[in-house]
GROMACS .gro file of C-alpha atoms in nm:
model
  361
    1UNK     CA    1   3.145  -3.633   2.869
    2UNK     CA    2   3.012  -3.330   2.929
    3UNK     CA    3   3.140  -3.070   3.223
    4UNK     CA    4   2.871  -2.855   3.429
    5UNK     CA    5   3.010  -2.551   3.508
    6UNK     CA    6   2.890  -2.215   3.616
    7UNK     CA    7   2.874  -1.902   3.362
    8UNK     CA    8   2.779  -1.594   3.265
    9UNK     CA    9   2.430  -1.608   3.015
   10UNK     CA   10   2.265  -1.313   2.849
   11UNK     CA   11   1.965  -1.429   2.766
   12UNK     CA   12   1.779  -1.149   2.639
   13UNK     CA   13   1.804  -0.819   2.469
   14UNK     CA   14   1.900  -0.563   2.737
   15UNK     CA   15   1.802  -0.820   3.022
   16UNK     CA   16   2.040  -0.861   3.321
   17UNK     CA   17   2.307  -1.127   3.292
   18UNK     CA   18   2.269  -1.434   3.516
   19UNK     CA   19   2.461  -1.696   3.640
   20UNK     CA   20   2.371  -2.049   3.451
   21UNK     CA   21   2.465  -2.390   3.439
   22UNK     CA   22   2.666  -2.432   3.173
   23UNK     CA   23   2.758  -2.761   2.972
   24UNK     CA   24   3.116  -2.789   2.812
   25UNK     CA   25   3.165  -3.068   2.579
   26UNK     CA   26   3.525  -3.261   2.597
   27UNK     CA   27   3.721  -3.135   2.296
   28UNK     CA   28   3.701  -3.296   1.987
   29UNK     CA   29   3.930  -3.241   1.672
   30UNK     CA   30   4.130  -2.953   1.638
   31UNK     CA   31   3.958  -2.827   2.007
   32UNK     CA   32   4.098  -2.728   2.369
   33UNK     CA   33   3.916  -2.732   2.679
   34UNK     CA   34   4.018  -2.427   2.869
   35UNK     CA   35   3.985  -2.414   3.270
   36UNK     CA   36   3.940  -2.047   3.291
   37UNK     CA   37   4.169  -1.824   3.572
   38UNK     CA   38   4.030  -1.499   3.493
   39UNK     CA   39   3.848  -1.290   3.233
   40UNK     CA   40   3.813  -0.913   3.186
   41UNK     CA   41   3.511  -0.706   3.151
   42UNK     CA   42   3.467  -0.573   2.783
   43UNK     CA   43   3.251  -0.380   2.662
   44UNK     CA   44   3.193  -0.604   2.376
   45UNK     CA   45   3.038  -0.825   2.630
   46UNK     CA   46   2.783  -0.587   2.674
   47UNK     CA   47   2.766  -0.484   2.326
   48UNK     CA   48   2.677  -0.863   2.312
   49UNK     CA   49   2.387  -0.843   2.571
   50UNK     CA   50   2.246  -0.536   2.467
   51UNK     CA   51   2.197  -0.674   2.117
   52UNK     CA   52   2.449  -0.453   1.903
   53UNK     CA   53   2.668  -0.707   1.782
   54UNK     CA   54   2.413  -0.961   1.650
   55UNK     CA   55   2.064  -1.129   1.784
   56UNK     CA   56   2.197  -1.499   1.865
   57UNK     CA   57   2.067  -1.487   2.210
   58UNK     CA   58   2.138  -1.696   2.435
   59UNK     CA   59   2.490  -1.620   2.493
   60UNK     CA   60   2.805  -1.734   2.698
   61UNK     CA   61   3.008  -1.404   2.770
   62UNK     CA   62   3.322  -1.311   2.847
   63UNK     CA   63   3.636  -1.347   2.594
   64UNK     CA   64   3.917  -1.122   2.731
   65UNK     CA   65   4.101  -1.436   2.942
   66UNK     CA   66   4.334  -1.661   3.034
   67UNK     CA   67   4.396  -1.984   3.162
   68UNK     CA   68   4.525  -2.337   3.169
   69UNK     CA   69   4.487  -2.614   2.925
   70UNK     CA   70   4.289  -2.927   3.041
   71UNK     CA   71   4.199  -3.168   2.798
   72UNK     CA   72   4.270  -3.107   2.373
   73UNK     CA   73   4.117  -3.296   2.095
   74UNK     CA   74   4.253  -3.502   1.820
   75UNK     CA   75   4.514  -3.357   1.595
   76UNK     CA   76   4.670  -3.117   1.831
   77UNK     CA   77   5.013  -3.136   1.838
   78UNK     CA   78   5.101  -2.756   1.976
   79UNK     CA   79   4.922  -2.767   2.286
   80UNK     CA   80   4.879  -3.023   2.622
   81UNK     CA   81   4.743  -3.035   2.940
   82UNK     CA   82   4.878  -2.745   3.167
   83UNK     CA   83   4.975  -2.497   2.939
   84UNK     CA   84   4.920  -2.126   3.047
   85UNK     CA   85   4.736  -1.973   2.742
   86UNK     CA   86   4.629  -1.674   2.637
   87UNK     CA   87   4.265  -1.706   2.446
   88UNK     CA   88   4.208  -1.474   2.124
   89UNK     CA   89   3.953  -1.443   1.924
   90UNK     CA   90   4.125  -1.448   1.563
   91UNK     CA   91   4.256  -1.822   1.522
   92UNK     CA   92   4.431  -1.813   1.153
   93UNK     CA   93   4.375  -2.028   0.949
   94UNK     CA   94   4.663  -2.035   0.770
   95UNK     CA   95   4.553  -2.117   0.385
   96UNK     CA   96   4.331  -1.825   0.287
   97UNK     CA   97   4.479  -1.554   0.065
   98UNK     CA   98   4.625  -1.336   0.316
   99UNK     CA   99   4.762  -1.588   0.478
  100UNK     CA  100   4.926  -1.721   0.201
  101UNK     CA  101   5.019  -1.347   0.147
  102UNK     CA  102   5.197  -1.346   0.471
  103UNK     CA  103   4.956  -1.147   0.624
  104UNK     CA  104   4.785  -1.325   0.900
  105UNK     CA  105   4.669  -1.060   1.098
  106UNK     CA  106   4.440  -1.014   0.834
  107UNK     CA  107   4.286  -1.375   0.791
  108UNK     CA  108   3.979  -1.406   0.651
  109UNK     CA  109   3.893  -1.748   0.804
  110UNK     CA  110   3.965  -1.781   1.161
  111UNK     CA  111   3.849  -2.051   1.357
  112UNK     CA  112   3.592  -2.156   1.652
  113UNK     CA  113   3.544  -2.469   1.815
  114UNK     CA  114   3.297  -2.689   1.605
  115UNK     CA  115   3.074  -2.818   1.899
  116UNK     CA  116   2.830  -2.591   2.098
  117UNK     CA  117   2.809  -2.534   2.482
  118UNK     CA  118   2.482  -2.528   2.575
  119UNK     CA  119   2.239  -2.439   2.903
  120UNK     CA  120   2.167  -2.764   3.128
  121UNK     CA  121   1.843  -2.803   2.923
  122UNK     CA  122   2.015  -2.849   2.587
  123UNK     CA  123   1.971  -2.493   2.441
  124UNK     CA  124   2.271  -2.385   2.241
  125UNK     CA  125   2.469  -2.100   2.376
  126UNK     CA  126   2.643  -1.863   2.131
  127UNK     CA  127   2.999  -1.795   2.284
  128UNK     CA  128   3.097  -1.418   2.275
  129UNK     CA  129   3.380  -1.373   2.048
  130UNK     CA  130   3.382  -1.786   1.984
  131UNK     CA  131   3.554  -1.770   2.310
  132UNK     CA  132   3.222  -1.753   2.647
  133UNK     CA  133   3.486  -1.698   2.876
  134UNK     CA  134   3.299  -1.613   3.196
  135UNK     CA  135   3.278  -1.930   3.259
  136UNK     CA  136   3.465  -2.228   3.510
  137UNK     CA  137   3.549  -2.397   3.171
  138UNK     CA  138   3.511  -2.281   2.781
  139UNK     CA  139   3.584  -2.506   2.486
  140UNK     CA  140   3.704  -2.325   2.194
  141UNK     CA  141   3.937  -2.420   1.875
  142UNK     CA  142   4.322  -2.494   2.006
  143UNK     CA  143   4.444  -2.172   1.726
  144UNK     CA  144   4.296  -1.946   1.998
  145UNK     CA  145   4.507  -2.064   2.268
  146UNK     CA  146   4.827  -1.878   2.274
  147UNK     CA  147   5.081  -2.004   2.534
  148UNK     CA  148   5.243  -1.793   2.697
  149UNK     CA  149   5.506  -1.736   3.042
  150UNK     CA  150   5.296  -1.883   3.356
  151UNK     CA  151   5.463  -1.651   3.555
  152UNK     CA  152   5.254  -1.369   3.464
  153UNK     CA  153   4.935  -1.353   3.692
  154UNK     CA  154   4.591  -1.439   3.483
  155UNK     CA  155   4.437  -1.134   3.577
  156UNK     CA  156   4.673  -0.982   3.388
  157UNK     CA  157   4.741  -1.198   3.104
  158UNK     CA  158   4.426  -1.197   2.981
  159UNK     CA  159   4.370  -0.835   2.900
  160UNK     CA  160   4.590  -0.887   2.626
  161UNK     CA  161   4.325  -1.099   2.474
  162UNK     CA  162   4.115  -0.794   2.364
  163UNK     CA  163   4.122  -0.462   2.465
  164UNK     CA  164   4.477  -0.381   2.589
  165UNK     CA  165   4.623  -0.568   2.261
  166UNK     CA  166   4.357  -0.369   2.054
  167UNK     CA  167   4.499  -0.009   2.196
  168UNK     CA  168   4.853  -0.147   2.176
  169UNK     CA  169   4.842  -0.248   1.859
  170UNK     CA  170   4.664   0.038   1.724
  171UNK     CA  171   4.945   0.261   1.808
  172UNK     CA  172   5.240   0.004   1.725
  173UNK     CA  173   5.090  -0.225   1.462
  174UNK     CA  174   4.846  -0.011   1.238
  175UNK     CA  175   4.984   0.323   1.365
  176UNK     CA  176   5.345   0.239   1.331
  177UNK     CA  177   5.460   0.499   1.604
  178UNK     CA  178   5.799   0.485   1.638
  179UNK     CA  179   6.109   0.704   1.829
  180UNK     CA  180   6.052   1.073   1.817
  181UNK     CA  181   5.686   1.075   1.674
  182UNK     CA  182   5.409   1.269   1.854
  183UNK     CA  183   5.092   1.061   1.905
  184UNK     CA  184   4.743   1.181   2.018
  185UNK     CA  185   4.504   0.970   2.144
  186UNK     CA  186   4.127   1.080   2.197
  187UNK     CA  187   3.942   0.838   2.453
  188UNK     CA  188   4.098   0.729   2.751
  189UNK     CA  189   3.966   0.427   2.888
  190UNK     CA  190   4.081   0.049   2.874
  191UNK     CA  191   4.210   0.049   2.515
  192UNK     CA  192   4.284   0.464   2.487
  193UNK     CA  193   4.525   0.390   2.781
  194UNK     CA  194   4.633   0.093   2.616
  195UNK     CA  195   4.743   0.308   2.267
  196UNK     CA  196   4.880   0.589   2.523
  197UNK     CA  197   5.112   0.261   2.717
  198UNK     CA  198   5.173   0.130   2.325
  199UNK     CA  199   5.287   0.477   2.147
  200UNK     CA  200   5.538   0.536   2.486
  201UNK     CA  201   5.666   0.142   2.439
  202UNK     CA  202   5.750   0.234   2.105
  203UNK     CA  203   5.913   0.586   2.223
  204UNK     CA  204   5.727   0.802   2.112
  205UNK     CA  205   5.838   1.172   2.255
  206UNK     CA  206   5.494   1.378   2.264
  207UNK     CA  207   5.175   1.193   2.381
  208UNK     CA  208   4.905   1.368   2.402
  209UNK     CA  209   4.566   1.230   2.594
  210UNK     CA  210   4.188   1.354   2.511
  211UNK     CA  211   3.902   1.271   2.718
  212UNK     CA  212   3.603   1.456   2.868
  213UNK     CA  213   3.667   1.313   3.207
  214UNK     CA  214   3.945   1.471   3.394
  215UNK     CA  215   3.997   1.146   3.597
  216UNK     CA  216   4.031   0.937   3.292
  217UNK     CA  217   4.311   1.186   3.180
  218UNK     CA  218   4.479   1.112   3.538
  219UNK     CA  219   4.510   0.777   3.383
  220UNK     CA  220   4.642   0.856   3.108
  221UNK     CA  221   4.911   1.006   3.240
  222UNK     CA  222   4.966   0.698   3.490
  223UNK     CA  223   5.044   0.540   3.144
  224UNK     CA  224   5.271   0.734   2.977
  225UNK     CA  225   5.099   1.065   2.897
  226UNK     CA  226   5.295   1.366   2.840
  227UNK     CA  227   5.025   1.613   2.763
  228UNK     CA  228   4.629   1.613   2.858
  229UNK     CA  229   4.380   1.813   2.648
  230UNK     CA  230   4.020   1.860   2.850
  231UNK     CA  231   3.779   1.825   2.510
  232UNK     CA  232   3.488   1.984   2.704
  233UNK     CA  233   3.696   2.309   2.764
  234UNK     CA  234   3.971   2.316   2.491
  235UNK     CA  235   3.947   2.237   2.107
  236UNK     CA  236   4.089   1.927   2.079
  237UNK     CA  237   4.188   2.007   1.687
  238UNK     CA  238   4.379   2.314   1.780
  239UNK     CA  239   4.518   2.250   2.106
  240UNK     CA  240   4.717   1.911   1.946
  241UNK     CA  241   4.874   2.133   1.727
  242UNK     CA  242   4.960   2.372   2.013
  243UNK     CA  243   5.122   2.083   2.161
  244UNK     CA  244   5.322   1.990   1.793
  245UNK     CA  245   5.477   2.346   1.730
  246UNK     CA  246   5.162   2.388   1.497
  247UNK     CA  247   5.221   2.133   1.279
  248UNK     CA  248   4.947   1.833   1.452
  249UNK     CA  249   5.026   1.477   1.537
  250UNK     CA  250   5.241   1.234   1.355
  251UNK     CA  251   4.966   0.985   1.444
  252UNK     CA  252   4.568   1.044   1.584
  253UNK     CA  253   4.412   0.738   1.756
  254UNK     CA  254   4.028   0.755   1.763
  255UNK     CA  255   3.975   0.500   2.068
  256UNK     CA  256   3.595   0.647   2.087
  257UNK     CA  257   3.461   0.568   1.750
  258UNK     CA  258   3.204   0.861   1.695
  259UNK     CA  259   3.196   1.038   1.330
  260UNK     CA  260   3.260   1.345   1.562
  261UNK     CA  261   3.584   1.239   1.712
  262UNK     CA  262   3.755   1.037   1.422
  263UNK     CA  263   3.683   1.423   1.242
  264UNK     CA  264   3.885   1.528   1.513
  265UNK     CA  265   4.166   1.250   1.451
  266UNK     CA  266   4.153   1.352   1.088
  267UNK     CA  267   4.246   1.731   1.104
  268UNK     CA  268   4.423   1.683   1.409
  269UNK     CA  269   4.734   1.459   1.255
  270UNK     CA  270   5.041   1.654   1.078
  271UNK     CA  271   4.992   1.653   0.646
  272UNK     CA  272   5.093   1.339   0.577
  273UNK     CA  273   5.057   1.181   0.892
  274UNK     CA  274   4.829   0.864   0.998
  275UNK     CA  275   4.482   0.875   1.173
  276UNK     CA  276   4.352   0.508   1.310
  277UNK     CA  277   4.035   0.452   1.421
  278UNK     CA  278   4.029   0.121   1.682
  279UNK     CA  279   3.716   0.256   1.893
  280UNK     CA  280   3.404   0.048   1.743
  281UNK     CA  281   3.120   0.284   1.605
  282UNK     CA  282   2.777   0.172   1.559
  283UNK     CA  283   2.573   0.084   1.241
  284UNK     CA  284   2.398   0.372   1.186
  285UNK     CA  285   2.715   0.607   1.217
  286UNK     CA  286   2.790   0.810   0.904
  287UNK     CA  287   3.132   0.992   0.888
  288UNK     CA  288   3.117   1.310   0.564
  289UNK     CA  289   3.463   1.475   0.479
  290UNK     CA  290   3.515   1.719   0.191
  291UNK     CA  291   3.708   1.460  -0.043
  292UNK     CA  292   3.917   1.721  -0.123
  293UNK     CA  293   4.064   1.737   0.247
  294UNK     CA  294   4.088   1.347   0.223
  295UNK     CA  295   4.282   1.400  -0.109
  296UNK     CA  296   4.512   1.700   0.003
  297UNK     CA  297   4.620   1.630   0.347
  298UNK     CA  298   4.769   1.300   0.213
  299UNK     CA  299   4.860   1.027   0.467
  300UNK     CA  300   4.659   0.762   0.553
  301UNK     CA  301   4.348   0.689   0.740
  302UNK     CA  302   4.322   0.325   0.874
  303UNK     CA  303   4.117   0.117   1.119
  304UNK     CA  304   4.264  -0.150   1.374
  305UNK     CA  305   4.065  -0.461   1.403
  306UNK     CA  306   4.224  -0.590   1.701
  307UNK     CA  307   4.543  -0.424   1.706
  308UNK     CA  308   4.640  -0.596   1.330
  309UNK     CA  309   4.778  -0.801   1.589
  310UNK     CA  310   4.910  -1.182   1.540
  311UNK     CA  311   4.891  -1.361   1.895
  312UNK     CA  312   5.133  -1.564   1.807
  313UNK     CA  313   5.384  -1.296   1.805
  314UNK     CA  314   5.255  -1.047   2.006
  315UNK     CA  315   5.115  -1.192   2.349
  316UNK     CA  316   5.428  -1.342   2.433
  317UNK     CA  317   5.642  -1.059   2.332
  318UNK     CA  318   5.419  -0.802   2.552
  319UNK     CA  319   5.412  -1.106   2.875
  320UNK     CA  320   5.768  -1.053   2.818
  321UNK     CA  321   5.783  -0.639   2.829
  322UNK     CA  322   5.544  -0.705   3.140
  323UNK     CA  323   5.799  -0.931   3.364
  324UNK     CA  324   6.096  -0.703   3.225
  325UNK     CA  325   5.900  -0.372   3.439
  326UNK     CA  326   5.866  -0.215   3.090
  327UNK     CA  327   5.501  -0.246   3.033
  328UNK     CA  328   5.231  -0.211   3.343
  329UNK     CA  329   5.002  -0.426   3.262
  330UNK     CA  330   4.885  -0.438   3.627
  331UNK     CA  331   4.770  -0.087   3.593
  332UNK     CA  332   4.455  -0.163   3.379
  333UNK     CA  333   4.297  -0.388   3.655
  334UNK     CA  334   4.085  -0.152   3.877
  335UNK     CA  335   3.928  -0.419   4.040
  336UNK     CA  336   3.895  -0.840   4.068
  337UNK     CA  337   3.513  -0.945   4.100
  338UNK     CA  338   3.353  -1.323   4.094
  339UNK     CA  339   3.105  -1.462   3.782
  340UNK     CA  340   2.787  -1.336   3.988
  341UNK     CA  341   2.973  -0.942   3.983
  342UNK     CA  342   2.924  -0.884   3.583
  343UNK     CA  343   2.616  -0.718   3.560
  344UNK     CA  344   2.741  -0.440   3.826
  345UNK     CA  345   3.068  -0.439   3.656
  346UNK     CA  346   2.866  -0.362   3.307
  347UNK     CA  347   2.723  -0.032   3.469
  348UNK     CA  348   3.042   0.090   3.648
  349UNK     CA  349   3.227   0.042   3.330
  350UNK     CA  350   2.947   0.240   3.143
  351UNK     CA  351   2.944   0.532   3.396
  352UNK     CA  352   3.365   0.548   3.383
  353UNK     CA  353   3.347   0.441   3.733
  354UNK     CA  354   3.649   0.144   3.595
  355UNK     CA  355   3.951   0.071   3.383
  356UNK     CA  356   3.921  -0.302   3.397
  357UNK     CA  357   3.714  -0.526   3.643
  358UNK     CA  358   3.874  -0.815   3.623
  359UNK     CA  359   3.621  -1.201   3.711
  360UNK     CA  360   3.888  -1.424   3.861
  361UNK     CA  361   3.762  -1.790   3.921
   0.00000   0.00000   0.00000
């Protein structure tokens, strides 16, 4: 049977998102049918609608969420009705070589549902991130379901399921900041603030926070911030190594993802230390370096594909952090907003109006 719910439908390259009816199968094998609580505003989603991720139009958006478990398919034996979960977007697989390696956070074979949602006239909907979370109800494969404590409100739970885990991890997981380090992290929205709330988790004792926008810096330092660099009126290269008695970061998080900034990560770490670029660039970006730099600075230079994070381990441990007081994951919502909000969300997260607006169903 299938379930007619309302969600949130791009249906066009750059066209306004609209709200749809939206049919949800019942799960089949391996599936879990997901009644949605609340969903963040990405800007993935609107990567999605404005074409830059791939041309599979019509699609479902949303994938940042969390909710409870109402119906799973055959063969699931980890999940059941009522469970508080967590969706992500990386399901292992378990089997493929770096799982095998022990490395799941790298899988190379993650896992969607099998059957399509589709629009009330039978067209197939491509679900953003497998997941088409701005939705009543989404159907996706029970791997992306992570449970975690229901005491932690769905507004905030679900952040973890992108953006927040991405900057988190990018400072804890690929970065590996740890006590005493100094960290500097250029971009500070959603997931720069997120690496700035990961690198002080992880006690870091000099955090430094880049932006252009001076209120965006305020956040920063809402989030653990020690030290705020203005890019449009200092050099960003030279004033982080101000800040680190001359010597530059231990580790430079590029949350922006522009060949101009991750430069800026590169020369502005210590010699030996780690840059990590987490903000997504484009296609048609091209980064040069003089190979001899790349070669005599040593370190490393490394990208975060969502945080090198493994849900299994991670969402529950930071749900934890969050009811302990230690991490403020409340802080990231600037807003809650219903299914027929998106579209305005979309432009006041583009103008830096937002952290997080948050659709809560």
């Amino acid at each position: 049977m299938a379930h007619a719910v309302n969600g949130v439908v791009a249906a066009g390259r750059g066209a306004e998102v609209s709200v749809e009816t939206v049919l949800v199968p019942d799960p089949g094998p391996g599936e879990a049918l997901v009644k949605v609580q609340a969903c963040g505003v990405c800007h993935t989603d609107l990567h999605y609608r404005e074409g830059g991720i791939n041309d599979e139009f019509p699609f479902l958006l949303g994938h940042e969420a969390a909710g409870i478990v109402e119906a799973v398919g055959d063969g699931v034996t980890d999940l059941e009705p009522g469970d508080f979960v967590i969706l992500n977007w990386r399901a292992v697989c378990g089997s493929c070589r770096s799982c095998l390696r022990g490395r799941p956070q790298y899988c190379f074979n993650t896992h969607n549902a099998s059957q399509p949602m589709t629009l009330a006239d039978g067209t197939p909907l491509s679900p953003a991130l497998g997941i088409g979370a701005f939705a009543e109800k989404t159907l996706v494969h029970s791997g992306q379901c992570t449970k975690v404590d229901p005491k932690a409100p769905a507004e905030v739970a679900g952040l973890l399921g992108c953006g927040v885990m991405a900057g988190i991890g990018a400072a804890i997981n690929t970065g590996g900041v740890t006590r005493g380090d100094s960290v500097a992290v250029l971009g500070c929205g959603g997931v720069g603030d997120a690496a700035v709330a990961g690198a002080r988790l992880a006690g870091a004792r000099t955090i430094i926070a880049v932006d252009l926008d001076p209120a965006k810096l305020e956040w920063a330092e809402r989030f653990g911030a020690t030290h705020t660099v203005n890019a449009r009126e200092q050099d960003v290269v030279e004033t982080i190594r101000e800040l680190t008695e001359g010597n530059g970061a231990d580790v430079v998080i590029d949350a922006v993802g522009r060949p101009e900034t991750f430069k800026q990560a590169f020369y502005a770490r210590d010699h030996a230390g780690t840059a990590v670029l987490v903000g997504v660039p484009t296609p048609d970006m091209l980064l040069e370096l003089p190979l001899i730099d790349v070669f005599s600075r040593g370190g490393a230079v490394k990208s975060s594909w969502y945080g090198d994070c493994l849900p299994s381990r991670d969402f529950p441990m930071l749900i934890d952090l969050y009811l302990q007081g230690r991490l403020d994951l409340g802080a990231f919502v600037s807003e809650t907003i219903g299914l027929g909000d998106v579209e305005k969300a979309f432009a006041d997260m583009h103008h830096g109006r937002v952290l997080r607006s948050v659709v809560v169903l």
